[in-house]
Amino acid sequence: MHAFRDVDYDRYTITKEYDPDVESIRQRDMIKSAAALVKSKKEQLGRDITACVVTFGCQMNSRDSEKISGVLLSCGISLTEDENADIVIYNTCTVRDNANQRVYGRLGNLGVMKKKNPDKKIVLCGCMVQETAVIEKLRESYSFVDMIFGTHNIYKFPELLVRLLQEDKMIVDVWKKTDSIVEDLPTVRKYPFKSGVNIMFGCDNFCSYCIVPYVRGRERSRKSSEILDEVRRLSESGVSEVMLLGQNVNSYGRGLEGEISFPGLLREVEKIDGIRRIRFMTSHPKDLSDELIDVMASSDKICSHLHLPVQSGSDKVLEMMNRKYSRESYLKLVGKLRKAMPDLSITTDIIVGFPGEEEADIDDTVSLVHEAAYDNAFTFIYSKRAGTPASNYPATLSDEQISSGFNKVLAAVQEEARKNVARFAGRTMEVLVEEVNEKDKEYMTGRLSGNVLVHFKGDASLTGSYLKVKLVENKGFYYIGERV
Ligand code: 5AD
Ligand code: SF4
């Protein structure tokens, strides 16, 4: 444990004596202190202080980055996308090992920049640094990193920022767990018209391959009153689309006495004026209730899209993964959803190469992809994560077998996506216009309720509006459209 001398996990295990409301006020004071430090630094240098926040991984991380950026802006720091900034913050992911490797690679480049500019501050936060082995590696091989903080104490970023601006030695503040939620810190939004809203944190499912329960901690739900207040505030500030975020939204409210269920929460969000689209992520198939299907089917605002990770089409593998449903019950659920909502877009996540998997199991996944008729799927090669149960399971397939199995699943996904997305061809549908097309500035990019992108001729003034477009040309996963 020598490497972690200033990570005193027990001291930082928050329990009863800790009051989230008091913490919230304390952190607001810290923003004032940081702002004063930034102001004098700006005067001393005669220029702006800049920060670049780089996000790896999922929507949870994107939302956390918005909170970090909100604090930076409140302190008078300018945000930039250029990593030559005074402060660079990597908000990391560790769900698969290649996410970690990408961070190490990019950190090497930051180290070179820091040699030229010793005042540069390099910060790492997010899921990857919740692993003790990572902190050890950073201390040994990346000692130029100035600060490391984890997922549980992101709310105290103002306080950490004060320290970053004042101290020269590496600051490490990573907590093993938390049972609290601190509300009400400043945040900025990437898009003025749509926003993620955390409804719960952590995960209690312990799928045998997954590191999330270890790095994001136990499942805890926010109070519905806090969530609804946030959505109301977002609506008042011009947001019309919200994405309710949690690792397992279908178990929302569990553990909070007298709290409403997830379908109940959706009904309440739906009542908020100004909100036109509601999305949510992620649904675990084992907890998806008939009540949720009813609420979705009868709602004008809940988008016609469900991300329903299946992971595998083989009962044997599902059991080893600890997913707690069978191929049959999953497909039955898909059938029920399609009966209630014939137009629903269903997407999924699939893992290939799980230890114990054989070629026949991959064939089962391929046939499930066809039966479930997905609009899209993310396909991953299994990545061994230290500390998870599956990391001790013996591998069954060779790298070549995994790679050819992966290609088979991918081909099935692409075939289904092409076929199923084609059902919209020729229709006139509503898009929310999100941004200028990256490749061709004459085009704008909008999103259908079913999450499919449509590119159509238009200009930036349309951003944030809802428009009807005719879906003229099907490009497989997306459409070229025309305004009508
Ligand atoms: N290896 C590969 N994919 C993984 N996922 C989670 N853990 C792993 C792992 N160890 C995938 C799952 C999950 C998605 C977010 O990431 O498919 O649904
Ligand atoms: Fe990981 Fe399973 Fe929890 Fe999803 S439900 S975050 S895959 S443990």
PDB file of C-alpha atoms in Angstrom, residues 105-117 120 122 142 144:
ATOM      1  CA  GLY A 105      -0.994   7.010 -25.289  1.00  0.00           C
ATOM      2  CA  ARG A 106      -2.401  10.510 -25.177  1.00  0.00           C
ATOM      3  CA  LEU A 107      -0.876  11.170 -21.770  1.00  0.00           C
ATOM      4  CA  GLY A 108       2.543  10.562 -23.307  1.00  0.00           C
ATOM      5  CA  ASN A 109       1.891  13.469 -25.718  1.00  0.00           C
ATOM      6  CA  LEU A 110       0.756  15.689 -22.849  1.00  0.00           C
ATOM      7  CA  GLY A 111       4.005  14.875 -21.038  1.00  0.00           C
ATOM      8  CA  VAL A 112       5.968  16.185 -24.037  1.00  0.00           C
ATOM      9  CA  MET A 113       3.897  19.413 -24.029  1.00  0.00           C
ATOM     10  CA  LYS A 114       4.481  19.827 -20.317  1.00  0.00           C
ATOM     11  CA  LYS A 115       8.256  19.682 -20.806  1.00  0.00           C
ATOM     12  CA  LYS A 116       7.924  22.823 -22.931  1.00  0.00           C
ATOM     13  CA  ASN A 117       5.481  24.440 -20.510  1.00  0.00           C
ATOM     14  CA  LYS A 120       0.780  23.242 -17.539  1.00  0.00           C
ATOM     15  CA  ILE A 122      -2.594  17.733 -16.206  1.00  0.00           C
ATOM     16  CA  TYR A 142       3.468   9.406 -15.441  1.00  0.00           C
ATOM     17  CA  PHE A 144       4.065  14.644 -14.401  1.00  0.00           C
TER      18      PHE A 144
END
